[in-house]
Short mmCIF file of C-alpha atoms and ligand atoms in Angstrom, two decimals:
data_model
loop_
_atom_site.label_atom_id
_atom_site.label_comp_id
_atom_site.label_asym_id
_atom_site.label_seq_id
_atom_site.Cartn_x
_atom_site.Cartn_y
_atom_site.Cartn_z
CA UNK A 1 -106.28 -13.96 -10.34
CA UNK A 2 -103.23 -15.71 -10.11
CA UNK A 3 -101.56 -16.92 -13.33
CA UNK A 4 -104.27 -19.31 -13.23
CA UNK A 5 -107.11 -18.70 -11.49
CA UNK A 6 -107.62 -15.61 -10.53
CA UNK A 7 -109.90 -17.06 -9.11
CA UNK A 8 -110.77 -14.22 -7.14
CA UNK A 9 -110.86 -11.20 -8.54
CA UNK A 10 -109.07 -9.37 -10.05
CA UNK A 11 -106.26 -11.26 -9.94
CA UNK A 12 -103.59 -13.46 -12.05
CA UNK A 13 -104.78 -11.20 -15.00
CA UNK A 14 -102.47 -10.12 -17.82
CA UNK A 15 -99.23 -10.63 -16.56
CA UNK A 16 -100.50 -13.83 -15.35
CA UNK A 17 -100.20 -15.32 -18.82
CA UNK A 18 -96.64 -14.20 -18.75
CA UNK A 19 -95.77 -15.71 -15.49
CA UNK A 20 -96.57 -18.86 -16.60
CA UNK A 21 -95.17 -19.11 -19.36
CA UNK A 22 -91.94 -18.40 -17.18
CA UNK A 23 -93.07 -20.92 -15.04
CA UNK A 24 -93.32 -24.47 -14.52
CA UNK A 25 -91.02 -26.98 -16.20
CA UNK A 26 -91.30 -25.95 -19.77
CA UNK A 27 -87.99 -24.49 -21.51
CA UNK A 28 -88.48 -21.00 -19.59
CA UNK A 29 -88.17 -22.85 -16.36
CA UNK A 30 -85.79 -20.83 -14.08
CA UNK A 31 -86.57 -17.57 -15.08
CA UNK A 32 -86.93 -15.81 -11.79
CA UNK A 33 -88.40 -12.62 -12.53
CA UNK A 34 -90.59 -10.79 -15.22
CA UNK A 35 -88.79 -8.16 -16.79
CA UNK A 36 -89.28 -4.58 -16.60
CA UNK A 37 -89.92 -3.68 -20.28
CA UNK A 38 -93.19 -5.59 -19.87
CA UNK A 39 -93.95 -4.62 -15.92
CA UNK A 40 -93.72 -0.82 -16.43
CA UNK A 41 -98.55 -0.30 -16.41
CA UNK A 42 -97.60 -2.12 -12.94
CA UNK A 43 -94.98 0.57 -11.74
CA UNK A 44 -96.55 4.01 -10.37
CA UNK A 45 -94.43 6.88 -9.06
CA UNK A 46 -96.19 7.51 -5.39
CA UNK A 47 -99.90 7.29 -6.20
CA UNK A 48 -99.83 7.83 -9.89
CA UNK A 49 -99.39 5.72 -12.85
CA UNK A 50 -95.37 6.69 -13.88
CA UNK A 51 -95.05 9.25 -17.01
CA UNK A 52 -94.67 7.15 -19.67
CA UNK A 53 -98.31 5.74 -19.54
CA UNK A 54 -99.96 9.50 -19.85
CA UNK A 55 -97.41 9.63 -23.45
CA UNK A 56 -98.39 6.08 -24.40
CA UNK A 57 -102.01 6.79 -23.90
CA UNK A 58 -101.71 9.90 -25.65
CA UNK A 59 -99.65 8.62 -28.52
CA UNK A 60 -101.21 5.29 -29.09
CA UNK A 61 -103.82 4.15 -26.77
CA UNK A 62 -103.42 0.73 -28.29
CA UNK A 63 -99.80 0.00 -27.98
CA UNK A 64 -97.78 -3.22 -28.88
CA UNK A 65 -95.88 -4.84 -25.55
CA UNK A 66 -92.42 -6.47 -26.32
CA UNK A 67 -93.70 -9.87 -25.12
CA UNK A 68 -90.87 -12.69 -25.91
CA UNK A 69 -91.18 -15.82 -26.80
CA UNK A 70 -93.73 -15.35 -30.16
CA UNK A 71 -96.73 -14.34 -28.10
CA UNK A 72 -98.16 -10.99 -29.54
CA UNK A 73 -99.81 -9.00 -26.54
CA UNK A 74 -101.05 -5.02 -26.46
CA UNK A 75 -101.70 -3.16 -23.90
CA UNK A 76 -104.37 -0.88 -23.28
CA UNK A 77 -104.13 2.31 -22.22
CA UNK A 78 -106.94 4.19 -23.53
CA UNK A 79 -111.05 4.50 -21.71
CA UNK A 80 -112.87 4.44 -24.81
CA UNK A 81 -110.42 1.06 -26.40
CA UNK A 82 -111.13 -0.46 -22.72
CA UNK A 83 -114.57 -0.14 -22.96
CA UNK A 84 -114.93 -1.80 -26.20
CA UNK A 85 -112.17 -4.83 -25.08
CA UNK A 86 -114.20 -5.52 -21.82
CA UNK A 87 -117.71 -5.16 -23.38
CA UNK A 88 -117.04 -7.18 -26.25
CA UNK A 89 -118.87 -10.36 -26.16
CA UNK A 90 -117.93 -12.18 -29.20
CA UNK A 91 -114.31 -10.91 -29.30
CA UNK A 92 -112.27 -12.18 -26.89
CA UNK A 93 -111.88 -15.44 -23.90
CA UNK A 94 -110.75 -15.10 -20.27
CA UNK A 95 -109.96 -18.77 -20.43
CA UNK A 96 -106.45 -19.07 -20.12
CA UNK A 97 -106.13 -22.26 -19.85
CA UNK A 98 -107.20 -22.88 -22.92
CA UNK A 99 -105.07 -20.42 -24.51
CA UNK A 100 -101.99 -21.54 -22.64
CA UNK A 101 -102.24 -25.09 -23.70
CA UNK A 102 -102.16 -23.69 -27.25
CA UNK A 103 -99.13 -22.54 -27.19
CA UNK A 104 -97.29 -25.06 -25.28
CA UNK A 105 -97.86 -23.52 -21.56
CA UNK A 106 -97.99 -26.33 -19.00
CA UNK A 107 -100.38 -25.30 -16.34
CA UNK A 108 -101.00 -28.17 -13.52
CA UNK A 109 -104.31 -27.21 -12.02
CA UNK A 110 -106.85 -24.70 -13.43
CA UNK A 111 -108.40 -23.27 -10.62
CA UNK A 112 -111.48 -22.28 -12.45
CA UNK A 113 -113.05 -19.17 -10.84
CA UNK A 114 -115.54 -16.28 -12.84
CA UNK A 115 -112.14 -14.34 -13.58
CA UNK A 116 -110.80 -17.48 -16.43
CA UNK A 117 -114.51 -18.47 -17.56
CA UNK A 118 -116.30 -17.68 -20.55
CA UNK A 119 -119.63 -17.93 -21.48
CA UNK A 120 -121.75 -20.31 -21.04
CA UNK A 121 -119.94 -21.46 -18.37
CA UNK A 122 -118.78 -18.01 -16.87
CA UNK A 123 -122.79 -16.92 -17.02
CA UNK A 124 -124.25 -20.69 -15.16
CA UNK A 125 -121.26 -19.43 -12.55
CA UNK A 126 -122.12 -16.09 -12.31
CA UNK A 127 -125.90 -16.96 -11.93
CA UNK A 128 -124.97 -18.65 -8.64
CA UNK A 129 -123.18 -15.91 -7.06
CA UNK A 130 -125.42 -12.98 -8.05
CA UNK A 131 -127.92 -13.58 -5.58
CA UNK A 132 -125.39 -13.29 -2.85
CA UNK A 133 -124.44 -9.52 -4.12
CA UNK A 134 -127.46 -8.12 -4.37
CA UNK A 135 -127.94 -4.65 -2.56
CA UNK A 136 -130.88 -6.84 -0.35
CA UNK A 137 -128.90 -9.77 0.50
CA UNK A 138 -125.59 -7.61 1.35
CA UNK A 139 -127.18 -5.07 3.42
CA UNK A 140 -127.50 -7.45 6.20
CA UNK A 141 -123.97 -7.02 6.57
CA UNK A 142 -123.98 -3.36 6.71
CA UNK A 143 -124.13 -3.69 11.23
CA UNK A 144 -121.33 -6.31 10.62
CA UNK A 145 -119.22 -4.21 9.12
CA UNK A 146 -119.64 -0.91 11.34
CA UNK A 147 -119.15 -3.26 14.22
CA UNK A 148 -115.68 -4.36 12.58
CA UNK A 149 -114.28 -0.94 11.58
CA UNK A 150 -115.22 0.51 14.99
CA UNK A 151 -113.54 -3.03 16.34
CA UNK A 152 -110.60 -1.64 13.93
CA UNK A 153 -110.38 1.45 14.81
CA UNK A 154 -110.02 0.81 18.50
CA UNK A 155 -107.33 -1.61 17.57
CA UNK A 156 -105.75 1.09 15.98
CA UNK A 157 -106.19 3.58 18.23
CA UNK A 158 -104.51 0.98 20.86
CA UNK A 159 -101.55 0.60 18.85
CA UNK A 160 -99.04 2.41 20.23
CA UNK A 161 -97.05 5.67 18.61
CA UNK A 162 -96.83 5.14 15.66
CA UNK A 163 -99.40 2.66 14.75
CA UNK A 164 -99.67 0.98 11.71
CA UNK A 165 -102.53 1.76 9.61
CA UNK A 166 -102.44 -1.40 7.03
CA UNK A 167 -101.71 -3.92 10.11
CA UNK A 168 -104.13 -2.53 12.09
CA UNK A 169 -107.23 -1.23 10.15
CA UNK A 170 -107.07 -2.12 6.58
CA UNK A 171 -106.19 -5.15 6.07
CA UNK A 172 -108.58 -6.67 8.72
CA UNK A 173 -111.55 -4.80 7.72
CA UNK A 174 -112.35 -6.49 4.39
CA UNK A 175 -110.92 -9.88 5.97
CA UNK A 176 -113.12 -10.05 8.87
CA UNK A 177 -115.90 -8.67 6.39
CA UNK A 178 -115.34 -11.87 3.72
CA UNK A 179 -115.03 -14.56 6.53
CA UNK A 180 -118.19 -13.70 7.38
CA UNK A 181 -119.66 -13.14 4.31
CA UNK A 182 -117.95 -16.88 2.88
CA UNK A 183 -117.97 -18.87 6.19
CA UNK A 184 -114.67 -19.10 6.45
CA UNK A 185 -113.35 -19.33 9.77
CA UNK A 186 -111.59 -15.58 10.86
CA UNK A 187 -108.68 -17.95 12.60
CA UNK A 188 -107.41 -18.98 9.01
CA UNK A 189 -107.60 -15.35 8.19
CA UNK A 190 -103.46 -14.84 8.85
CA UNK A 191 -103.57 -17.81 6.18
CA UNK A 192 -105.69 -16.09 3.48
CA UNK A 193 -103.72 -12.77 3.92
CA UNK A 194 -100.75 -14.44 2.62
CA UNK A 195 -101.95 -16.39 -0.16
CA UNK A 196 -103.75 -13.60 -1.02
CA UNK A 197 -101.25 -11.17 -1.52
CA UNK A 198 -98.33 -13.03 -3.19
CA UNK A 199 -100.86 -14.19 -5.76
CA UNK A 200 -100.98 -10.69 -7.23
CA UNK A 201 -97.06 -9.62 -6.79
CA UNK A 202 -95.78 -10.09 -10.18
CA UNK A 203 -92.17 -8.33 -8.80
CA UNK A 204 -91.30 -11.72 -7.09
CA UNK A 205 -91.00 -14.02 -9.75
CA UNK A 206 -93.69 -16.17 -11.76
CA UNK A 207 -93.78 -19.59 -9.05
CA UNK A 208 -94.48 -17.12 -5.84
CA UNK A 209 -98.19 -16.28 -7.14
CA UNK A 210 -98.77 -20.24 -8.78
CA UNK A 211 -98.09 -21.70 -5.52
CA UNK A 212 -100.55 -19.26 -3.39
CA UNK A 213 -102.91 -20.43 -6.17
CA UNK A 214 -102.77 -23.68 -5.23
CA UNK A 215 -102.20 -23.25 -1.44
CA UNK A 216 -105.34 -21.44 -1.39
CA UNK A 217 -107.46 -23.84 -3.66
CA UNK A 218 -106.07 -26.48 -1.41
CA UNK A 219 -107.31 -24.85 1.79
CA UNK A 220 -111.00 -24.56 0.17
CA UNK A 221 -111.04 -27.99 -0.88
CA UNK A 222 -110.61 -29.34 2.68
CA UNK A 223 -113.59 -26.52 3.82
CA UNK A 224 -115.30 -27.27 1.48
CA UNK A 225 -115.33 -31.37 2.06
CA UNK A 226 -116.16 -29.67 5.76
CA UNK A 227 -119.40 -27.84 4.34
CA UNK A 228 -120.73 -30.95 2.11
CA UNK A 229 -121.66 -32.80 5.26
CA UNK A 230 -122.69 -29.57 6.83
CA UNK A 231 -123.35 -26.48 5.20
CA UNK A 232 -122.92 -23.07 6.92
CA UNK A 233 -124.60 -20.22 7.24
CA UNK A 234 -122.22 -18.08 4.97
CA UNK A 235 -121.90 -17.92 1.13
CA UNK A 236 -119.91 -21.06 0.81
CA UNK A 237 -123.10 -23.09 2.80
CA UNK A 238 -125.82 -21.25 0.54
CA UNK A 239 -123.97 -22.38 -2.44
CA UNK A 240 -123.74 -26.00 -1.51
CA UNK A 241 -127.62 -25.94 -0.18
CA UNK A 242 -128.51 -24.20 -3.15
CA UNK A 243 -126.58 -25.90 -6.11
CA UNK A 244 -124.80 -28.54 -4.22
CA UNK A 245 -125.47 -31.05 -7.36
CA UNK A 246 -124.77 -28.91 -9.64
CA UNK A 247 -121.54 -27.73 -8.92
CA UNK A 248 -118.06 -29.75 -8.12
CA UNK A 249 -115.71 -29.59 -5.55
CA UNK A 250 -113.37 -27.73 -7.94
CA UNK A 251 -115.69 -25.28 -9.49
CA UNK A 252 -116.99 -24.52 -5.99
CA UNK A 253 -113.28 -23.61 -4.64
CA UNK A 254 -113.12 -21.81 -7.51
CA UNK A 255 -115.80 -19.71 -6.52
CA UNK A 256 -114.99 -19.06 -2.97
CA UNK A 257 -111.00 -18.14 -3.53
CA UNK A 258 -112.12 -15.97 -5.78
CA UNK A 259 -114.26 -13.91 -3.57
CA UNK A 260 -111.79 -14.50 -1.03
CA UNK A 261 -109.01 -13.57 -3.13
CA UNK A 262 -111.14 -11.04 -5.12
CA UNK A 263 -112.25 -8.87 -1.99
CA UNK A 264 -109.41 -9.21 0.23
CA UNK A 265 -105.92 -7.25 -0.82
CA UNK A 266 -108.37 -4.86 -3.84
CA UNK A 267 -110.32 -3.31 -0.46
CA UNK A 268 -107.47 -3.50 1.88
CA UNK A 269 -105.04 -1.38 -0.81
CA UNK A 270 -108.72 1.04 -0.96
CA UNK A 271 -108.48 1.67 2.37
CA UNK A 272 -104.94 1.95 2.92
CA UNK A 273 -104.15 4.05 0.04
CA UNK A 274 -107.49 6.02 0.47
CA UNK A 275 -106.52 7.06 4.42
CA UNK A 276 -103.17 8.15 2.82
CA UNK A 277 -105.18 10.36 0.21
CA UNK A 278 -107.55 11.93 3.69
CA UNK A 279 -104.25 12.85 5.11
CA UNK A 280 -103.24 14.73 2.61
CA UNK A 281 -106.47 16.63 1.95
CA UNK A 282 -107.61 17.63 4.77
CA UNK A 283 -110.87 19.33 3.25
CA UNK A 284 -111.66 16.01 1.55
CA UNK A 285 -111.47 14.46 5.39
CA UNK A 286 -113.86 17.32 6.47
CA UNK A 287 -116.47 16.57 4.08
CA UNK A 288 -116.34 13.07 5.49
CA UNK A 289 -116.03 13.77 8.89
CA UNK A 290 -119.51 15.70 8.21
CA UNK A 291 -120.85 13.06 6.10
CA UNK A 292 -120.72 15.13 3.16
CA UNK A 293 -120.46 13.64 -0.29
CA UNK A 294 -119.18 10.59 1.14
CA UNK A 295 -120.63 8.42 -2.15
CA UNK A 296 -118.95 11.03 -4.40
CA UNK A 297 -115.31 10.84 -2.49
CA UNK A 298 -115.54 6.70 -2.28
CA UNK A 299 -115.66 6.60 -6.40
CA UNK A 300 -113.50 9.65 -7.03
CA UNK A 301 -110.62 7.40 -5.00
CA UNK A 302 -111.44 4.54 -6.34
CA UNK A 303 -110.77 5.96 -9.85
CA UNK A 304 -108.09 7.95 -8.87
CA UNK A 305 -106.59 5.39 -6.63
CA UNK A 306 -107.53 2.16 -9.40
CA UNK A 307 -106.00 -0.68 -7.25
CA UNK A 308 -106.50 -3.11 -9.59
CA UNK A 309 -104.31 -2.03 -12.17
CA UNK A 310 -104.91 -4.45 -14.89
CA UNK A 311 -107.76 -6.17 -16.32
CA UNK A 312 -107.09 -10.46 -16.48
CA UNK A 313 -105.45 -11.11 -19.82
CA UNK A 314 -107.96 -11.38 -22.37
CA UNK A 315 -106.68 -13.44 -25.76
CA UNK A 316 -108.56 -12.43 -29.50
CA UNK A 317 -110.81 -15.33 -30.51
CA UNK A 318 -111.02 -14.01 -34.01
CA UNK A 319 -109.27 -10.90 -36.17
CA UNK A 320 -110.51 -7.55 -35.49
CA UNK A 321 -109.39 -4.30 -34.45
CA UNK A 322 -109.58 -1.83 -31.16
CA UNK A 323 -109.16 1.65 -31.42
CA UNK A 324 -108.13 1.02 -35.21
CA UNK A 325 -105.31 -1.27 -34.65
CA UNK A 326 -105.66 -4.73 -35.98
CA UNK A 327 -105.62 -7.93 -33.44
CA UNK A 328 -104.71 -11.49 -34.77
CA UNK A 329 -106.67 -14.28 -33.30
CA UNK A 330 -104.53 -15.22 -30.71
CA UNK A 331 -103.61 -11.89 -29.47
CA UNK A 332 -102.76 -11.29 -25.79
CA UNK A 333 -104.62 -8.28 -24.53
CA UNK A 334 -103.72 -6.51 -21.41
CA UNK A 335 -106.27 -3.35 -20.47
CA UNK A 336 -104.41 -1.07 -17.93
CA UNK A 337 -107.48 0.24 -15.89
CA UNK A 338 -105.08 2.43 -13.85
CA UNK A 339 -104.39 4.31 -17.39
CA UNK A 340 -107.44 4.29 -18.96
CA UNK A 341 -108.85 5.82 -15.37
CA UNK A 342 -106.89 8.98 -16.01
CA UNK A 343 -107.84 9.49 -19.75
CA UNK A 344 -109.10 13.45 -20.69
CA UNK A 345 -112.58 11.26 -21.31
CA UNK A 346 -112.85 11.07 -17.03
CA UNK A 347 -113.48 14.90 -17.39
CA UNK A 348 -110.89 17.74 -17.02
CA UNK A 349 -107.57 17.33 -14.85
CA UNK A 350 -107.73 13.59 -14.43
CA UNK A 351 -104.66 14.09 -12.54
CA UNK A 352 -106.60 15.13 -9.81
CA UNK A 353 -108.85 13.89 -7.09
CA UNK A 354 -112.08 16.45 -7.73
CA UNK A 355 -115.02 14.97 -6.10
CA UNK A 356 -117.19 17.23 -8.00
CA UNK A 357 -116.28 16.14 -11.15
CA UNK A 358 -119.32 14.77 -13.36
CA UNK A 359 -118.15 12.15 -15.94
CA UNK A 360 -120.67 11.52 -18.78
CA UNK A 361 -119.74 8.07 -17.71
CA UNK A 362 -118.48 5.83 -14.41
CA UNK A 363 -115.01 5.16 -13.86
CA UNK A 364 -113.20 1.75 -14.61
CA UNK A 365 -112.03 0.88 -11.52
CA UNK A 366 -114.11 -2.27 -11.09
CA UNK A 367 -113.76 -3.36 -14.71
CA UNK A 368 -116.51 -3.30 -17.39
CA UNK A 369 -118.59 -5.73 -19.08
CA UNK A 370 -119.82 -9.25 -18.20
CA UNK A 371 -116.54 -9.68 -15.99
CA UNK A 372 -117.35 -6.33 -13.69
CA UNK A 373 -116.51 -6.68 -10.44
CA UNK A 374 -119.25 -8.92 -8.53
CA UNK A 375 -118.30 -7.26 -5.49
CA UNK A 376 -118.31 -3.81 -5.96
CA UNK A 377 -121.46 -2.82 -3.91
CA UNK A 378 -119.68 -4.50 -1.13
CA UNK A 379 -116.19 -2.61 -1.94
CA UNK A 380 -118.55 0.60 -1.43
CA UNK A 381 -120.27 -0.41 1.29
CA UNK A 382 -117.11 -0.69 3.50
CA UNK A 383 -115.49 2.15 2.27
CA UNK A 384 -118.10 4.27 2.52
CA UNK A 385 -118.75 3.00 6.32
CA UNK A 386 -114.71 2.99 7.40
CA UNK A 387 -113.63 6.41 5.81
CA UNK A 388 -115.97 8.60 7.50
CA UNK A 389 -115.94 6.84 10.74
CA UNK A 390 -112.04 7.05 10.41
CA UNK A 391 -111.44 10.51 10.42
CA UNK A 392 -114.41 11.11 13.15
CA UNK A 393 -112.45 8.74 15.20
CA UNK A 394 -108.89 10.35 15.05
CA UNK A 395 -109.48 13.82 13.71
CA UNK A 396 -105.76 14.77 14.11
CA UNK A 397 -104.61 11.39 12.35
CA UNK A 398 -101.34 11.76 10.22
CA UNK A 399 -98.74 10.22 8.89
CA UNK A 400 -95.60 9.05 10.86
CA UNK A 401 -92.53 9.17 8.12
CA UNK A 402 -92.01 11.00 5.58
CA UNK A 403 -94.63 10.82 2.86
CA UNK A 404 -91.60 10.16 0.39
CA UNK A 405 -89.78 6.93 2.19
CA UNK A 406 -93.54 5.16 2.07
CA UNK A 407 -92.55 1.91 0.67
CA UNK A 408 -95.40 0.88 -2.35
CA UNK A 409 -95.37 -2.58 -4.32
CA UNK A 410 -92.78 -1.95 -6.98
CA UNK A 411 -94.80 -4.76 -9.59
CA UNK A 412 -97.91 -5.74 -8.13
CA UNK A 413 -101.16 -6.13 -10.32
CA UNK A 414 -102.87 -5.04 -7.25
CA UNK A 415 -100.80 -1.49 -6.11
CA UNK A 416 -100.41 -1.02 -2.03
CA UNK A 417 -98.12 -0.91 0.44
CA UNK A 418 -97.30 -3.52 3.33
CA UNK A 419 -97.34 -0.58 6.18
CA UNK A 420 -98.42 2.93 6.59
CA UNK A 421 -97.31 4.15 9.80
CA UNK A 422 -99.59 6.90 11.70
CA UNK A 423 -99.62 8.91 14.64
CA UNK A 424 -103.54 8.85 15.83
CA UNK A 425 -103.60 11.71 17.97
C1 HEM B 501 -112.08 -1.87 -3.96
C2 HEM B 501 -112.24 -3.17 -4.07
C3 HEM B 501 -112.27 -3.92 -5.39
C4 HEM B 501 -111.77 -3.59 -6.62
C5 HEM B 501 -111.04 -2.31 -7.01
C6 HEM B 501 -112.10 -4.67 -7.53
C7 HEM B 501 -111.79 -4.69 -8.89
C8 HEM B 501 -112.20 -5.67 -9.77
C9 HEM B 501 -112.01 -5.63 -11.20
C10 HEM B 501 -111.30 -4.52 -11.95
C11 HEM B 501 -112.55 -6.76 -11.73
C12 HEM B 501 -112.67 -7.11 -13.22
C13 HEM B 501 -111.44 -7.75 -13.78
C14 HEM B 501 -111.57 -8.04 -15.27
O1 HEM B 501 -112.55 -7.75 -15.95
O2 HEM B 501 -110.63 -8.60 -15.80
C15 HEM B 501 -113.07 -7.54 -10.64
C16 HEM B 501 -113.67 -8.77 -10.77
C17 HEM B 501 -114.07 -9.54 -9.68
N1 HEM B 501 -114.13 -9.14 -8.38
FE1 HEM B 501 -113.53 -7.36 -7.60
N2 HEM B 501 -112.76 -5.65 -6.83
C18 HEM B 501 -112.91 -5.23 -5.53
C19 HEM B 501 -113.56 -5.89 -4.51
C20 HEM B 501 -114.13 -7.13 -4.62
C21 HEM B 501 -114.86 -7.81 -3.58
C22 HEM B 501 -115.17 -7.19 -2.19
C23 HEM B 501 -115.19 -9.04 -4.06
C24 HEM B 501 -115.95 -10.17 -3.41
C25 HEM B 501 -116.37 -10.19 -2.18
C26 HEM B 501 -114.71 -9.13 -5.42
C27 HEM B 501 -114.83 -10.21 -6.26
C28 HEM B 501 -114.60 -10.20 -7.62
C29 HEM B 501 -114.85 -11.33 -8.50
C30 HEM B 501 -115.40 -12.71 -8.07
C31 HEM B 501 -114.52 -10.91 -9.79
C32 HEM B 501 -114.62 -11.72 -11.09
C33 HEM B 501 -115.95 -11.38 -11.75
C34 HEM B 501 -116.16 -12.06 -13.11
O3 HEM B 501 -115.18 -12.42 -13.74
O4 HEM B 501 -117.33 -12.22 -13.48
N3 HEM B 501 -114.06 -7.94 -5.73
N4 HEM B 501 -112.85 -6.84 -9.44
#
């Protein structure tokens, strides 16, 4: 997602577009950082979106954003005006690029990725990934994956007094899971953690996330050179066996750094945040620990939790109007998923993690529409397998500090933390 490319999932979205615009050589160059009247759907006070978006939401689910610099942008705030952003298929692009060059952004390599495409090219894309998310293909990583979080988990467990949760369990879990699933080799994985993450943290300044961008597009091109002459057994091999002449070098790194990208920090922040949540419902850990509901606890924290707090930046393509407000062609629109998760239309108390609640419909934590999250199934498969074996493993776990000096991104598109310190037994 990355200003550019988001190439991964979830990524450079919205504030992307902003970022660059700070960015790059063009007469913005030099601004450091993004400022707060525009970064506020990114702030959260401790798990939940801050105050202001529940009276935004209420007041005008469609809501203008003080963008500078002539570009009109609204943000999003409201389930039902989501819905009918995301689903709309003759409404609004994804491509960026385009958009950027229109109004004088320089951008120096488009990274390409499903997150920036449109149609046609977005569905020929998409085509060649779907086969490697279906429930059939995936489920041969299922053993993989309990072998990993039990791998984890002793790792954890071996940590010392206090232990670090994120270090330890989370952030491995989904990084070991999509080197195997790409190919990629697990000793660049230090690499891909770091590219990964400053893509998406929109509090350090617009270049930080542009040059992971093209750090990790970099990286791919050289594996992928690698896997030309001999293909792999992991997605990045089937792709070039499969449609090796039919995709480029660029399109193809695309791809790949945006699953990497895509599945890395979303599922580590899941599982982080997520463990945090067990601790502090112990009944919730109790169902789990019994294997109780487990499918029904995995999407109420996802929704409640909505790591990916922002949709990518989607720009009008003609006049027309969400939720009853009039948008110009040319319209920046920003859906915050982490506001429109915790709209009355999720079912009463959306304030609260209820398990048992039934929505009419699913949450919007993985997006909605052509652009949903490819990965979800895979998302749920490893938190459905690490949660439960978690609080088997350490039934006494807990947290080490004070639940009030945890440190959380201040800005980041997707929310975490960079520790969570535990005492295991
Ligand atoms: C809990 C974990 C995850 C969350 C919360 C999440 C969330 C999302 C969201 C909200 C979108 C849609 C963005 C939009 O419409 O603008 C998205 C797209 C995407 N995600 Fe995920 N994701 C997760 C895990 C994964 C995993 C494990 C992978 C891959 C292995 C992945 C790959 C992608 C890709 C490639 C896209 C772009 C799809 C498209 O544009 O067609 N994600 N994700």
């Amino acid at each position: 997602m990355g200003l550019t490319s988001l190439v991964s999932a979830v990524r450079s979205q919205v504030l992307g577009s902003l970022a660059r615009r700070f960015a790059g050589d063009g007469p913005y160059a030099g601004l450091a950082l993004l400022p707060d009247r525009i970064l506020w759907p990114l702030h959260r006070d401790g798990l939940d979106p801050v105050e202001r978006m529940a009276e935004i939401r209420g007041r005008e689910p469609v809501s203008k954003l003080p963008v500078p610099f002539g570009i009109r942008a609204w943000l999003v705030t409201g389930d039902d005006a989501t819905r009918e952003v995301l689903g709309s298929l003759d409404g609004f692009s994804n491509d960026f690029g385009k958009f950027a060059g229109k109004v004088g952004i320089k951008i120096s390599a488009d990274p390409g990725g499903l997150g920036f495409a449109d149609p046609p090219d977005h569905t020929r894309l998409r085509r060649m990934l779907t086969p490697e998310f279906t429930m059939r293909r995936l489920s041969r990583l299922q053993p993989r994956i309990e072998a990993i979080v039990a791998d984890r988990l002793d790792a954890l467990g071996a940590a010392g007094a206090p232990a670090d949760l994120w270090h330890e369990w989370a952030l491995p879990i989904p990084a070991l899971t999509i080197c195997e699933l790409l190919g990629v080799p697990y000793a660049d994985r230090e690499y891909f953690e770091k590219v990964s993450m400053s893509r998406f943290d929109m509090g350090a300044g617009a270049h930080a996330p542009l040059d992971a961008v093209s750090e990790s597009l970099n990286y791919l091109d050289g594996l992928i050179k690698e896997q030309r002459r001999t293909p792999g057994d992991g997605l990045l091999g089937a792709l070039i066996r499969t449609h090796g002449d039919a995709i480029d070098d660029r399109e193809l790194a695309g791809l790949a750094d945006g699953v990497l990208t895509g599945g890395l920090e979303t599922s580590a922040s899941m599982l982080a945040l997520g463990a945090l949540a067990l601790m502090e419902d112990p009944a919730m850990a109790a169902q789990l620990r019994a294997g109780e509901n487990v499918d029904a606890i995995v999407d109420e924290l996802l929704r409640y939790l909505t790591v990916v707090q922002v949709a990518f930046p989607r720009v009008a393509i003609r006049d027309l109007e969400i939720g009853g407000v009039p948008i110009r062609t040319g319209d920046v629109v920003i859906c915050s998923l982490s506001g429109a998760n915790r709209d009355q239309q999720v079912g009463a108390d959306p304030e609260r993690i209820d398990p048992a609640r039934l929505p009419g419909r699913s949450h919007l934590a993985f997006g909605y529409g052509v652009h949903r999250c490819i990965g979800a199934e895979l998302a749920k498969m490893e938190l459905r397998t690490a949660f439960p074996a978690l609080v088997r493993r350490f039934p006494d776990l807990r947290m080490a500090v004070d639940p009030a000096e945890l440190q959380f991104r201040r800005a980041s598109i997707v929310f975490g933390m960079d520790s969570l310190p535990v005492h295991t037994v």
